[in-house]
mmCIF file of C-alpha atoms in Angstrom:
data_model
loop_
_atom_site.group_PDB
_atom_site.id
_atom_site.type_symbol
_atom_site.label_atom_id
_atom_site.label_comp_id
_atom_site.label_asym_id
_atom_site.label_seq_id
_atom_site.Cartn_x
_atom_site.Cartn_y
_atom_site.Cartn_z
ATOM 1 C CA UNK A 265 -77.280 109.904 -275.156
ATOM 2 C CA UNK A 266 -76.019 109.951 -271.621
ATOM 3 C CA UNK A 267 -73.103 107.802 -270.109
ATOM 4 C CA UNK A 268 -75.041 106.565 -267.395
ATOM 5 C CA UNK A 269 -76.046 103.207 -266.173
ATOM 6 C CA UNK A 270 -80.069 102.111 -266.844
ATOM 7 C CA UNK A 271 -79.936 100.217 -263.894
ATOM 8 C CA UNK A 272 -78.154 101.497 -260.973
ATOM 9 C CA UNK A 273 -77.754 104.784 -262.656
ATOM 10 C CA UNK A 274 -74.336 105.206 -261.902
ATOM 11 C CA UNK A 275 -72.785 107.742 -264.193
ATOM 12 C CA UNK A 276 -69.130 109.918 -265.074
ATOM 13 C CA UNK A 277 -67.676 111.174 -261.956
ATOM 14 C CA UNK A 278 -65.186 114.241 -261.753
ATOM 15 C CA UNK A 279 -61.820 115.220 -260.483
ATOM 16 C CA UNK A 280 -58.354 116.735 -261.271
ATOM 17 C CA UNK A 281 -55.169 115.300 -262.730
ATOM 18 C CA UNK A 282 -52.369 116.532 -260.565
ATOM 19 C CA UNK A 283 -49.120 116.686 -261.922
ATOM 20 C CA UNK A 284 -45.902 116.193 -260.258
ATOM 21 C CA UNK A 285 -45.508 119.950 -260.741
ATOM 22 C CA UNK A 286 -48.699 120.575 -259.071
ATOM 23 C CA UNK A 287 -50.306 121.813 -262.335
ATOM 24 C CA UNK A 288 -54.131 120.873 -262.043
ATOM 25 C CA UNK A 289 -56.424 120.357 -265.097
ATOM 26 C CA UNK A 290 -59.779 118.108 -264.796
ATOM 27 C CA UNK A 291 -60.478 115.273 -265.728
ATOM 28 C CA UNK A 292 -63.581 112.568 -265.649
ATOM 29 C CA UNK A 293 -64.088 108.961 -264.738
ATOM 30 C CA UNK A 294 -66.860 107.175 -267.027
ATOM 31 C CA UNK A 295 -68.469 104.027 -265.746
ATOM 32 C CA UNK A 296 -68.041 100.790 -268.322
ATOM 33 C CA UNK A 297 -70.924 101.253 -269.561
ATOM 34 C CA UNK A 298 -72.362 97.987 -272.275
ATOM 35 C CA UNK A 299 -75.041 97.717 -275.096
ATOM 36 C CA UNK A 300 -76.860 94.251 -274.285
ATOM 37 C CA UNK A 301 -80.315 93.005 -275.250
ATOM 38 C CA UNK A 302 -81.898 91.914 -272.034
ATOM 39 C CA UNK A 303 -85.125 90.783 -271.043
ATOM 40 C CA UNK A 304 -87.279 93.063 -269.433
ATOM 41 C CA UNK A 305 -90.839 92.054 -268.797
ATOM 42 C CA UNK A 306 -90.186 89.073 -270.871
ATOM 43 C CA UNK A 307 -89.752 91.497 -273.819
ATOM 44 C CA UNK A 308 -86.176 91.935 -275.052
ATOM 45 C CA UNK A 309 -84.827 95.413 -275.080
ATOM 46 C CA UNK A 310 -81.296 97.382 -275.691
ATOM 47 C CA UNK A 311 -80.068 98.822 -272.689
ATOM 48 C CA UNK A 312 -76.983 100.837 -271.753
ATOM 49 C CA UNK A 313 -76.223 98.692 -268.473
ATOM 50 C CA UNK A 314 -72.641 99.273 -266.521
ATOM 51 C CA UNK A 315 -70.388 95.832 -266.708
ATOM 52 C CA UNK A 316 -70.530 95.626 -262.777
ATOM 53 C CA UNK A 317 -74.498 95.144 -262.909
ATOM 54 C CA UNK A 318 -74.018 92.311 -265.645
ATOM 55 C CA UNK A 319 -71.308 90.763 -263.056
ATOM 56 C CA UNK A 320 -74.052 91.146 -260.338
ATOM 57 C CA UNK A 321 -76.309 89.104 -262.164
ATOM 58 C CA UNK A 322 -79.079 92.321 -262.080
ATOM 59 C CA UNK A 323 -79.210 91.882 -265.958
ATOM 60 C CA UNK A 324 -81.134 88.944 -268.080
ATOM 61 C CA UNK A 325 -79.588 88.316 -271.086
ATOM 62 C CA UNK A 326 -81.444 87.676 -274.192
ATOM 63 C CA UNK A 327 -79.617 84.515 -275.452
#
């Protein structure tokens, strides 16, 4: 299962650590990425959805 949004599709993005030393070793940043049942189609359904599209209202919730 992928760490990537169902919505936007935003997913992990990659880089380095750099110590003070200058020793480099990579590293990733994962999105905040939240089970909710939401309504799509009127239908309720589990999606993986990143927290900043369920701020932006572009999720229904299935209360």
């Amino acid at each position: 299962m992928s760490r990537q949004c169902e919505i936007c599709g935003k997913k992990p993005q990659f880089g380095h650590n750099v110590s003070h030393a200058h020793n480099i070793t990579n590293r990733r940043w994962n999105p905040n990425i939240q089970n909710v049942r939401a309504l799509v189609a009127g239908v309720p359904k589990r999606l993986r959805v990143c927290a900043s599209c369920i701020q932006a209202g572009r999720v229904v919730k299935n209360v």
